[in-house]
Short mmCIF file of C-alpha atoms and ligand atoms in Angstrom, two decimals:
data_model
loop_
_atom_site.label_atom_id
_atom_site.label_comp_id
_atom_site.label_asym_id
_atom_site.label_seq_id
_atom_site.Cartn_x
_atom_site.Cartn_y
_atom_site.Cartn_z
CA UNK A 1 20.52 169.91 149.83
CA UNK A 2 23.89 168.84 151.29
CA UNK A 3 23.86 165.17 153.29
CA UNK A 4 25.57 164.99 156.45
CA UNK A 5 26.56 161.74 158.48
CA UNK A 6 25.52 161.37 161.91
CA UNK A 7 27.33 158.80 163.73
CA UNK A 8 27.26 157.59 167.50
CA UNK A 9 30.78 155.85 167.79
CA UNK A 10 31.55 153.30 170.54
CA UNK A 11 29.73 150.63 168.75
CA UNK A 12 31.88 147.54 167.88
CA UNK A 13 31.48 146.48 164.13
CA UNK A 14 30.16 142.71 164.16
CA UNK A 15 28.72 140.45 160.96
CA UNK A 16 29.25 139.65 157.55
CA UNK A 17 29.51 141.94 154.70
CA UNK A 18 30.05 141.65 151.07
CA UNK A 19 32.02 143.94 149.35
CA UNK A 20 31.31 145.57 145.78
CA UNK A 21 33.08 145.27 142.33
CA UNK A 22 35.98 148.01 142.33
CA UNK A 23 35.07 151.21 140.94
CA UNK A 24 38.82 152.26 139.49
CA UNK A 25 38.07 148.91 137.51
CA UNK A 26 34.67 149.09 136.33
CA UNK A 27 34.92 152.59 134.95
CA UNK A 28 37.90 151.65 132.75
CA UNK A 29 35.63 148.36 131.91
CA UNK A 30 32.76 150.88 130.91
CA UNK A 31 34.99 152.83 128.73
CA UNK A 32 37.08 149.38 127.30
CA UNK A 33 33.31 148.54 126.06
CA UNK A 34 33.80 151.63 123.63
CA UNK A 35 36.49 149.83 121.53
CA UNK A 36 33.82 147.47 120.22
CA UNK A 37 30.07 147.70 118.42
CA UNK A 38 29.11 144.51 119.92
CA UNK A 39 27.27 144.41 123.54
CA UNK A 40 29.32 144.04 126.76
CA UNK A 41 27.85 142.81 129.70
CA UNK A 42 28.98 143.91 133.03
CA UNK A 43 28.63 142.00 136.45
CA UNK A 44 29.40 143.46 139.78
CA UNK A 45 29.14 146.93 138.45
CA UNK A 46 29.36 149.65 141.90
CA UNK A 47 26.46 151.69 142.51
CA UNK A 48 28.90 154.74 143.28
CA UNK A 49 28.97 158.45 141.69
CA UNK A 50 32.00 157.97 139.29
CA UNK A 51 30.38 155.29 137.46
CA UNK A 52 27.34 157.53 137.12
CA UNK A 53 29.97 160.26 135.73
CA UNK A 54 31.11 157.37 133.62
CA UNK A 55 27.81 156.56 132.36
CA UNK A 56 27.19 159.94 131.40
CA UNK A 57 30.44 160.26 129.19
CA UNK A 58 29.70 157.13 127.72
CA UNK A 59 25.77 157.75 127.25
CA UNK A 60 27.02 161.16 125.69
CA UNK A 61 28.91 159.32 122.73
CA UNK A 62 26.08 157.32 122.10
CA UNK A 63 26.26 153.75 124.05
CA UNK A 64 22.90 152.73 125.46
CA UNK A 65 23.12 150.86 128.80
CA UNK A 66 20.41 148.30 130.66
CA UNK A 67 20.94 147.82 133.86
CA UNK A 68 19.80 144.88 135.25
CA UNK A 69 19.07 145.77 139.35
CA UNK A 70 22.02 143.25 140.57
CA UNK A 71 24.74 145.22 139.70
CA UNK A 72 25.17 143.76 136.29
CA UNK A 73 24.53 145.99 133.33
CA UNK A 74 24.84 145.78 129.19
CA UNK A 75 26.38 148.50 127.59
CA UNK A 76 26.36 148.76 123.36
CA UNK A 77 28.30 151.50 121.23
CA UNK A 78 26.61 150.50 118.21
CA UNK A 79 27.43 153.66 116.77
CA UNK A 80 29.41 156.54 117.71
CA UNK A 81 27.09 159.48 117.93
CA UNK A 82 29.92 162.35 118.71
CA UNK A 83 33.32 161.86 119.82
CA UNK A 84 33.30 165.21 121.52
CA UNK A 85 32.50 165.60 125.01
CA UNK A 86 33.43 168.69 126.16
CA UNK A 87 31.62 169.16 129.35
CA UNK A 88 29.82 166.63 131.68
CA UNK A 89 27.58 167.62 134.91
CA UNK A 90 30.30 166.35 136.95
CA UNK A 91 34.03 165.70 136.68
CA UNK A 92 36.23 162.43 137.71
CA UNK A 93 40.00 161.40 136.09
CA UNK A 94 38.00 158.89 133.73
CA UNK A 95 37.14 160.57 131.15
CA UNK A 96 40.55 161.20 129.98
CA UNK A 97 41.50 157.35 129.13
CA UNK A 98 38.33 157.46 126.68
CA UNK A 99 40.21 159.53 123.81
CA UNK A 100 42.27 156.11 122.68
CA UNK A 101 38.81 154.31 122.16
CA UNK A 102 37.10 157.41 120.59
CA UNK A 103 40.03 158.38 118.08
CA UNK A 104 39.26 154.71 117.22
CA UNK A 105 35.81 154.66 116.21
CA UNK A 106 35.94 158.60 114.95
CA UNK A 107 39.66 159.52 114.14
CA UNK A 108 39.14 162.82 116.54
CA UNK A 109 38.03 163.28 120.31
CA UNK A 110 37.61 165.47 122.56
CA UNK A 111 37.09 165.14 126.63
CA UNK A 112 36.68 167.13 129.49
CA UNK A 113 39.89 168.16 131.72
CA UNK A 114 40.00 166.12 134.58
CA UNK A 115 38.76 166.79 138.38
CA UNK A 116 38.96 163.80 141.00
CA UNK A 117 40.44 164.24 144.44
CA UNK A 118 42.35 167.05 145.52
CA UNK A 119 45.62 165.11 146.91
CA UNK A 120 48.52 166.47 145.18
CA UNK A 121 48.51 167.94 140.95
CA UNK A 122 47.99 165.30 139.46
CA UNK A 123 49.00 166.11 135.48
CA UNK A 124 48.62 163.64 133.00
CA UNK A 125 51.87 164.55 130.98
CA UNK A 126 53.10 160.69 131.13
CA UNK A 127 49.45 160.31 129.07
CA UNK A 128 50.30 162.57 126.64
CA UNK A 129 53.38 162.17 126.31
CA UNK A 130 52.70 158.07 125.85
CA UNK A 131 49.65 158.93 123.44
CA UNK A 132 51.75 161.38 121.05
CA UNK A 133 54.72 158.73 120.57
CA UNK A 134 51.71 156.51 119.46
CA UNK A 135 50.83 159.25 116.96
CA UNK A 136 48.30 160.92 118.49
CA UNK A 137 47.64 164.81 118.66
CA UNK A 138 46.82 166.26 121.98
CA UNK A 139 45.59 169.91 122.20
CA UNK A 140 45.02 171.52 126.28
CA UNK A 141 41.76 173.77 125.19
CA UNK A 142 40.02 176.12 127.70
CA UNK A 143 37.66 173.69 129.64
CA UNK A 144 39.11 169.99 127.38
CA UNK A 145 41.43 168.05 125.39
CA UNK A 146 41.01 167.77 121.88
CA UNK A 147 42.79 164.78 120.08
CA UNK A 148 43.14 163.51 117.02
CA UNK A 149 45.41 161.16 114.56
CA UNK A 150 45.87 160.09 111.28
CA UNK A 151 47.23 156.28 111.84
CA UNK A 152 47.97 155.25 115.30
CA UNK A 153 50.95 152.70 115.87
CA UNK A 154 52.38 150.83 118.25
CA UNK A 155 55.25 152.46 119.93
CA UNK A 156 57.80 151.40 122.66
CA UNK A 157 57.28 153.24 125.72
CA UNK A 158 59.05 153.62 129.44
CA UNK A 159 57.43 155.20 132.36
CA UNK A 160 59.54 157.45 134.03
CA UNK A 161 57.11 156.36 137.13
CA UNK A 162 54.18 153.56 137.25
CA UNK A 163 51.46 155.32 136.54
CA UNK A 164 48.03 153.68 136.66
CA UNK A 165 46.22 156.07 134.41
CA UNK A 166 48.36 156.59 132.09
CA UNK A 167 48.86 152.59 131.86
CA UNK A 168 45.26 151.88 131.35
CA UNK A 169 45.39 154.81 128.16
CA UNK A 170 48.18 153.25 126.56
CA UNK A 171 46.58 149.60 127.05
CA UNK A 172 43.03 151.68 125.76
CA UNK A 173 44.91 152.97 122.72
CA UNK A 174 46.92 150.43 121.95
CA UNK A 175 44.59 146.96 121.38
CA UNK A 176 43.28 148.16 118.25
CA UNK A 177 46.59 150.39 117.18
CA UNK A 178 49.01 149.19 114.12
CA UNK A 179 51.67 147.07 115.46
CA UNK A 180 53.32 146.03 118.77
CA UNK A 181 53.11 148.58 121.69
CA UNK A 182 55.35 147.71 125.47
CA UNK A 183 55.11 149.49 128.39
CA UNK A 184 58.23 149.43 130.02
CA UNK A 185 57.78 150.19 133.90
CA UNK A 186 54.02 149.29 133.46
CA UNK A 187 51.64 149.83 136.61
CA UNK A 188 50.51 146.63 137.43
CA UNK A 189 47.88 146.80 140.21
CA UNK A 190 44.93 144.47 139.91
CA UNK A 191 42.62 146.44 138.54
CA UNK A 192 44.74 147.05 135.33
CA UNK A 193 45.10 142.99 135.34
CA UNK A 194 40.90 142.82 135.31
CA UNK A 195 41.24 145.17 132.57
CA UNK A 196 43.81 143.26 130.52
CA UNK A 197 41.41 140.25 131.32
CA UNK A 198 38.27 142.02 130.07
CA UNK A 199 40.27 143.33 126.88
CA UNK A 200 41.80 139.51 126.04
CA UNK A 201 38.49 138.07 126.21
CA UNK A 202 37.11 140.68 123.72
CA UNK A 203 40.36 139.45 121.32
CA UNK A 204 42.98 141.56 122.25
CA UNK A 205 46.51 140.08 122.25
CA UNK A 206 48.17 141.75 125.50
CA UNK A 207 51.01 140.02 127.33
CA UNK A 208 50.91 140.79 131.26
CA UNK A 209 54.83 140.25 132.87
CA UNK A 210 53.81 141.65 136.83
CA UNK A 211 57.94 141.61 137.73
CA UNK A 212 59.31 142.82 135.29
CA UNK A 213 56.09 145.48 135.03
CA UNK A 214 56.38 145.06 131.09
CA UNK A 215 52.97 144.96 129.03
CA UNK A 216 53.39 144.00 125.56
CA UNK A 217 50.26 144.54 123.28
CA UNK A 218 50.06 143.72 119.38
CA UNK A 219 47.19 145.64 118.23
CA UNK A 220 44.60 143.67 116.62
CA UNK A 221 41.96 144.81 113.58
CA UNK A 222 38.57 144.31 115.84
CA UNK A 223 37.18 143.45 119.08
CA UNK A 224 34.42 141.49 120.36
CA UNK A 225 31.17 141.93 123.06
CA UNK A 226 31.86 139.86 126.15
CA UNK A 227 30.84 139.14 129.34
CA UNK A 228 33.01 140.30 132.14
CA UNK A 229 32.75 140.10 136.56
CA UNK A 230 34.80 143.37 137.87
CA UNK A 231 36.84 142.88 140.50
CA UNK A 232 36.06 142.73 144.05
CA UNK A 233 37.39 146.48 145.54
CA UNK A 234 40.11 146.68 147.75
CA UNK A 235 39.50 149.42 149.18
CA UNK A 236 36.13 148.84 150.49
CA UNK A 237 38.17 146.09 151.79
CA UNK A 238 40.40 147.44 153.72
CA UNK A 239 38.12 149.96 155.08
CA UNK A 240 35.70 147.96 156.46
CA UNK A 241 38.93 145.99 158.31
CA UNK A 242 40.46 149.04 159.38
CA UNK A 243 36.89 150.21 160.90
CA UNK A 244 36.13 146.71 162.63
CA UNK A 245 39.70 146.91 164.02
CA UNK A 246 39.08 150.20 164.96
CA UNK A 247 35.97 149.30 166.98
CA UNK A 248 37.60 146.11 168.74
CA UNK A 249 35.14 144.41 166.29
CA UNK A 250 35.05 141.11 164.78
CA UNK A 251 33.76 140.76 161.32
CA UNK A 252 33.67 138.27 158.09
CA UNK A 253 33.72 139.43 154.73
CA UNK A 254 32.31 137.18 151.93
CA UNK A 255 34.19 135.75 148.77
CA UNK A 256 37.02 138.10 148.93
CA UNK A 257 41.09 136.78 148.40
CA UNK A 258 44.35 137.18 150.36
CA UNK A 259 45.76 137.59 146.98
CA UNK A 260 45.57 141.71 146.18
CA UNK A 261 45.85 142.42 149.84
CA UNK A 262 49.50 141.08 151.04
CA UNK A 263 50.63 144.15 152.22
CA UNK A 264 48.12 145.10 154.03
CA UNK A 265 47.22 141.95 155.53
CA UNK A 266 51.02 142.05 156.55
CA UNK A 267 50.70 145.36 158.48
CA UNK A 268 47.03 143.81 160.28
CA UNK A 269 49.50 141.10 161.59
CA UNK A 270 52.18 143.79 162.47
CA UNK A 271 49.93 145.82 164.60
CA UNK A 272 48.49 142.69 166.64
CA UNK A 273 44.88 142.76 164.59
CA UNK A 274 43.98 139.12 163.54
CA UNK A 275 42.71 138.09 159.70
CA UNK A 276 41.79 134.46 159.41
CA UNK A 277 41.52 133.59 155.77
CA UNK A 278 38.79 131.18 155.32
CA UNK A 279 37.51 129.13 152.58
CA UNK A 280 35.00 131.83 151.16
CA UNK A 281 36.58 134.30 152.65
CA UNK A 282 38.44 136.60 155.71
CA UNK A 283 37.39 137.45 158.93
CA UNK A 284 38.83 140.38 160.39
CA UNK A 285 38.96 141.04 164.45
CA UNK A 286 40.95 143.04 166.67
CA UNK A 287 41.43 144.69 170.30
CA UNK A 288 42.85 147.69 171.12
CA UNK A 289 45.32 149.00 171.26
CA UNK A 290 47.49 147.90 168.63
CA UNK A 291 51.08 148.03 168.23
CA UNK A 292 52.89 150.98 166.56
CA UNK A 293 54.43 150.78 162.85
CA UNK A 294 55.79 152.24 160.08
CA UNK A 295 53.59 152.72 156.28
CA UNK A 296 55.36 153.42 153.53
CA UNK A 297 52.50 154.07 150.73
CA UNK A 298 53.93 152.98 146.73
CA UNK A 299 52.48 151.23 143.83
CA UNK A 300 51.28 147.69 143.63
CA UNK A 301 52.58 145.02 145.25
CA UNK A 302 53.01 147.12 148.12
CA UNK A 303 50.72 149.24 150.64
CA UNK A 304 48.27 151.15 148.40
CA UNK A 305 48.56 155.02 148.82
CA UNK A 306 44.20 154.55 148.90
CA UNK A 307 44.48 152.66 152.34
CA UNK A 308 46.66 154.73 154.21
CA UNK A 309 44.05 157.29 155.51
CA UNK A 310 42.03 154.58 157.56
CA UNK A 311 44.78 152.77 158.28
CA UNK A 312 45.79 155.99 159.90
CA UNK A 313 42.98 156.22 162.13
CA UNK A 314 43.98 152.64 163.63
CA UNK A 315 47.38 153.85 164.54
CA UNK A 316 45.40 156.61 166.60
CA UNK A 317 45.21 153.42 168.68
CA UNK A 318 48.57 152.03 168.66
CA UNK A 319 50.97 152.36 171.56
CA UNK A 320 53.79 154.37 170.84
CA UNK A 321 55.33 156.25 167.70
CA UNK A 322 54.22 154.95 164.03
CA UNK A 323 54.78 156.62 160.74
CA UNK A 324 53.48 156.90 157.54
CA UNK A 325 55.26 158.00 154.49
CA UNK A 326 53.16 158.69 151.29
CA UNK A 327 55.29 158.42 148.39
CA UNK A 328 52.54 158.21 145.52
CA UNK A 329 50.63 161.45 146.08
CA UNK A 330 52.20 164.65 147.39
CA UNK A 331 49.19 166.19 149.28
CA UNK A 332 47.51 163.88 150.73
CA UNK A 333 47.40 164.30 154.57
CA UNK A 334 45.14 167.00 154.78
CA UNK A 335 42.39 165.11 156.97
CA UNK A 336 45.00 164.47 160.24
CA UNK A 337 44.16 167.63 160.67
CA UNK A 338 40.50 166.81 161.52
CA UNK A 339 41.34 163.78 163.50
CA UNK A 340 43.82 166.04 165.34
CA UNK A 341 40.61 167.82 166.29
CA UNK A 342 38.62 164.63 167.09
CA UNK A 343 41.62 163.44 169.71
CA UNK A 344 44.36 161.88 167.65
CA UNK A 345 48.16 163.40 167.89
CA UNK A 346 49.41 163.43 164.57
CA UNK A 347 52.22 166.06 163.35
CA UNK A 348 52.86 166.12 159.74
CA UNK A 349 56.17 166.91 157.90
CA UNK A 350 57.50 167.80 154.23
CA UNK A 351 60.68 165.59 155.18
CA UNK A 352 61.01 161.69 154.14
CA UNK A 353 61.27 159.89 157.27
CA UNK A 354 64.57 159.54 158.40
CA UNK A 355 66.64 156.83 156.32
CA UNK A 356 63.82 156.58 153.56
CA UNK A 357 63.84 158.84 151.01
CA UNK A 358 61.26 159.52 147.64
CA UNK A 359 60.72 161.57 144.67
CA UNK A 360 59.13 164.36 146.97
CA UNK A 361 62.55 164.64 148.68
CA UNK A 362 63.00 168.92 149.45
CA UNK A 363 60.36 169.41 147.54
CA UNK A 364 58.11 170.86 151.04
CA UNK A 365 55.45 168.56 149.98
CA UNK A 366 53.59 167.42 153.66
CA UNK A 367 54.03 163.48 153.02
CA UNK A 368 54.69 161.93 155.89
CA UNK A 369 52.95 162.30 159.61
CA UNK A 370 54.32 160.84 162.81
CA UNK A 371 51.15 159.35 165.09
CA UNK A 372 51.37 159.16 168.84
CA UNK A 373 49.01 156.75 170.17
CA UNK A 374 47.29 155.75 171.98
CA UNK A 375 44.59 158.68 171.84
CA UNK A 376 41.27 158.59 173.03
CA UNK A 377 39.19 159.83 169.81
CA UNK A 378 36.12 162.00 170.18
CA UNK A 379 33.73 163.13 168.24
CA UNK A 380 33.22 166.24 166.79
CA UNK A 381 31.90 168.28 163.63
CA UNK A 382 34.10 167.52 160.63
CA UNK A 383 34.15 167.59 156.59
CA UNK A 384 35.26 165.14 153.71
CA UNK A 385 38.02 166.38 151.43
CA UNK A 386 38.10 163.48 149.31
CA UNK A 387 36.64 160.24 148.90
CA UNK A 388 39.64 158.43 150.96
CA UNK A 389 39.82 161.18 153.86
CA UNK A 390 35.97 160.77 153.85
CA UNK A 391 36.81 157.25 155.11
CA UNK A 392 39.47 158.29 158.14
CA UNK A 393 36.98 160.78 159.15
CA UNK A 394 34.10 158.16 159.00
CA UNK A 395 36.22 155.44 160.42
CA UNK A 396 37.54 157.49 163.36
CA UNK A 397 33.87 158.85 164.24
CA UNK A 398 33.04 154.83 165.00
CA UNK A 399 35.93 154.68 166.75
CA UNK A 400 35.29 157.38 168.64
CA UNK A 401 32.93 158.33 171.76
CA UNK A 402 30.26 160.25 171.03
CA UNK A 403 28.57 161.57 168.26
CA UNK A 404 30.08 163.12 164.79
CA UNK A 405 28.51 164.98 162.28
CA UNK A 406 30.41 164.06 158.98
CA UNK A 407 29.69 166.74 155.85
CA UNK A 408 30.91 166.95 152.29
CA UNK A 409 29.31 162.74 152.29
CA UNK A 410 29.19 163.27 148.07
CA UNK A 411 32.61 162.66 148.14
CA UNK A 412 32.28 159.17 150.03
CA UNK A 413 29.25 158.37 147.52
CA UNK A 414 31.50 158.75 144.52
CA UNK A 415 33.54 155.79 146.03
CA UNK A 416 31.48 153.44 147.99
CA UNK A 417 27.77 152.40 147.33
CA UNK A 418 25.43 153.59 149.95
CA UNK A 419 28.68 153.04 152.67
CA UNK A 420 25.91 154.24 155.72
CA UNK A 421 23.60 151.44 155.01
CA UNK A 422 26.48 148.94 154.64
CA UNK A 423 27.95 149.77 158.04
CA UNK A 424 24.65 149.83 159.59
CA UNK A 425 24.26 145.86 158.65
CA UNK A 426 27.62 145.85 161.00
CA UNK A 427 26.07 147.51 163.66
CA UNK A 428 26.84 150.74 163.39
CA UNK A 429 25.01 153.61 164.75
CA UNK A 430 25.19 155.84 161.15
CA UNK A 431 22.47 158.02 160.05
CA UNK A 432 22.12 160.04 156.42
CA UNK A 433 20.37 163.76 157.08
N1 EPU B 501 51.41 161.26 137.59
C1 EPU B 501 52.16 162.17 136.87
N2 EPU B 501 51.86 162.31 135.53
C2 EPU B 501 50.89 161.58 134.92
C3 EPU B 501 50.15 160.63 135.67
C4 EPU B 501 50.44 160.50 137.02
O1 EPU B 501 53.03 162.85 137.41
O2 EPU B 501 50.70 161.75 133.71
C5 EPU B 501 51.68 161.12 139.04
C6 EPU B 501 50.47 161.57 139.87
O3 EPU B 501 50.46 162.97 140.05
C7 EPU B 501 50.68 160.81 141.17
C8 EPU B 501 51.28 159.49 140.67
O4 EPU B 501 51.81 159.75 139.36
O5 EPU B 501 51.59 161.49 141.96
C9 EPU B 501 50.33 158.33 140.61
O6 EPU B 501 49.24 158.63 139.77
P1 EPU B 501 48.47 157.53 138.92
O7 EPU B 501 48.41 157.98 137.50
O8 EPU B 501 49.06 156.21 139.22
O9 EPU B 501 47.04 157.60 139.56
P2 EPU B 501 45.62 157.75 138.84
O10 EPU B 501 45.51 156.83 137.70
O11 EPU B 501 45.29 159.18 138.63
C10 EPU B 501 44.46 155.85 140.21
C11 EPU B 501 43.27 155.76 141.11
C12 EPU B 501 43.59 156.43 142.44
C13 EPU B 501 44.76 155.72 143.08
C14 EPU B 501 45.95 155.75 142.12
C15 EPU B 501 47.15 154.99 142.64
C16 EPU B 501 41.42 155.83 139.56
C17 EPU B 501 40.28 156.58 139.01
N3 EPU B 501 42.16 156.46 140.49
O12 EPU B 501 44.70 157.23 140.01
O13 EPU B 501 42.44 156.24 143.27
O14 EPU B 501 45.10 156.35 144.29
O15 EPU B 501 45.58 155.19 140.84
O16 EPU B 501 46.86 153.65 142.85
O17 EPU B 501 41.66 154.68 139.23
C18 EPU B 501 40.74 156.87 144.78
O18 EPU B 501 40.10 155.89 144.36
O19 EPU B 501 40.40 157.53 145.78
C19 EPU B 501 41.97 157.27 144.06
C20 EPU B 501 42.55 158.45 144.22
#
């Protein structure tokens, strides 16, 4: 039966929280762990939906995996059962970077297409295209892609854009290829550094440059088991901020860094929120209202596309005009119109805001929304699109007054680990039906 969220808003968000590992590092961990026979021990592993989905792919090509009950788990591809999965029960944008680890071990492999959240097309050409100059065959069949290759080699290869995905396949593909592989115009968020990390300490020989967003790989004849701590997410992060500013809270969360969070930290400061980073960690506390700004969402280092939406709730209480400008994914405002209902005056466009322009220019792609704050939110009766939107909608019902009744919560679950029960430690009134 579906779960729903009931939330009383009002409630200011107050304590100490810890966050989990990230989950768009640990799934590319789980499937790094297929380039080797030996064990690989995972710590910090999420308790979230896609690394159930990732489990299952992985469980499907034979690895067993012990988990331990404190988010740390083995995993051990002794042997390669199949290299085809055609179909899992359900479908994330993971399954995709394990054909590089599979041709490996089998010399053929076949996945399932791709599903994940509906915020713009999202193709994978750039994969394909990156994967065939490394010699591998890609075939589109009904419901999967098939792959295969008779040698694959290192090839020279320059992203058109930075795409994370298709980053983390050519890194996948290209530690146990023949010869030197770069990746010109590289993604370099931190989650593709923990995975460089993870893949060095299993032998590989990968050279990270973060300016000059160059990776430079020379492909190495095996890899070991190791032992690896995933990243700390930032997006539960800056979620649980963006709520306790939201709710003129004040709370502290545990053993994260300033590092991975600049930009965003930067906009806090910006709207008149305060972070105070601490020894073993940042506190986060705020009043409203806030002061209006201006987001402009684009790779790493700058403000993640992931953090606009509850970011965008916060500038429901900011005085005056703000803007937001998503340049990464083309579809992506679809919520506003839900927090439109719950209060907030947001109008969106298909035009760059003026004197900015990106890739989506006259292409009548809604990327960009103008907020006028500061609204008084209320609650009402609303539904997750995705796993980010199902963070505006849940961070604007505890900003709100009243109560909200929050469907479509499986999207939220493939993203955050038990998020109701995490919020409730803060305070929050939040109930699962
Ligand atoms: N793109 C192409 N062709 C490609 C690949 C990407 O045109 O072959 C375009 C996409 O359509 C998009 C842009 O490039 O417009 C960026 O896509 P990217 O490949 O960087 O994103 P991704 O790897 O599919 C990951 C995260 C996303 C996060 C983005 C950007 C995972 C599983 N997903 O997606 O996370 O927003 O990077 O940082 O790691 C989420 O967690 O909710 C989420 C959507």
């Amino acid at each position: 039966m579906e779960e729903k969220f009931i939330i009383q808003g009002g409630v200011p968000l107050r304590g100490e929280i810890e966050v989990r590992g990230s989950k768009n590092a640990a799934s590319k961990l789980m499937i790094a762990s297929l380039l080797t026979k030996e064990p690989c021990t995972l710590e910090n592993v999420p308790l979230s939906g896609d690394i159930d989905i990732t489990r299952e792919l992985c469980e499907n090509v034979g690895s067993t995996f012990n988990f331990y009950g404190d988010h740390s788990c083995t995993i051990e591809t002794r042997m390669v059962r199949t290299s085809s999965v055609p179909e899992l029960s359900r479908k994330n944008r993971i399954s995709v970077l394990a054909l590089g680890p599979l041709l490996h071990r089998k010399g053929f492999a076949e996945v399932p297409v791709l599903g994940g959240c509906p915020i713009g097309h999202r193709p994978i050409n750039l994969h394909v295209e990156a994967l065939n100059r490394m010699g591998v065959r890609i075939e589109r069949r009904e419901h999967s892609y098939y792959a295969e290759s008779s040698g694959i080699h290192g090839a020279d290869i320059e992203f058109p854009y930075p795409s994370v995905g298709a980053t983390e396949n050519v890194i996948l593909t290209a530690v146990l290829a023949d010869g030197k592989t770069i990746i010109r115009n590289a993604a370099v968020e931190p989650e593709i550094f923990d995975l460089i990390r993870m893949l060095r300490s299993m032998g590989a020989e990968i050279d990270f440059d973060e300016t000059l967003r160059c990776i430079t790989i020379q492909g190495v004849a095996e890899l070991r088991g190791v032992t690896h701590r995933v990243l700390e997410d930032r997006n539960e992060i800056v979620s649980f901020a963006s709520a306790a500013l939201a709710t003129d809270g004040d709370i502290f969360i545990r053993n994260i860094e300033e590092r991975n969070l600049l930009a965003f930290l930067e906009k806090i400061k910006e709207i008149g929120g305060t972070h105070v980073c601490e020894k073993d960690g940042i506190r986060f506390s705020g009043r409203r209202p806030y002061r209006a700004t201006t987001i402009e969402t684009s790779p790493h280092p700058l403000f993640m596309t992931d953090w606009q939406q509850p970011f965008c709730v916060l500038l429901t209480q900011a005085k005056g005009q703000s803007i937001i400008h998503e340049t990464v994914y083309e579809d992506r405002f679809g919520y506003t119109k839900d927090l439109g209902r719950m209060g907030a005056d947001i109008v969106v466009s298909d035009t760059c805001p003026e004197g900015r322009t990106c890739r989506f220019l006259g292409m009548h792609y809604n990327h960009s929304v103008v907020i006028k704050g500061s609204t008084n939110l209320h609650g009402a009766e609303v539904t997750m699109p995705d796993i980010r939107a199902g963070m505006a909608h849940i961070v604007a019902a505890l900003a709100a007054d009243g109560e909200s009744v929050i469907s479509g919560v499986e999207h939220v679950d493939r993203g955050y680990e038990k998020i109701d029960e995490r919020l409730r430690m803060l305070g929050a009134e939040i109930k699962r039906v």
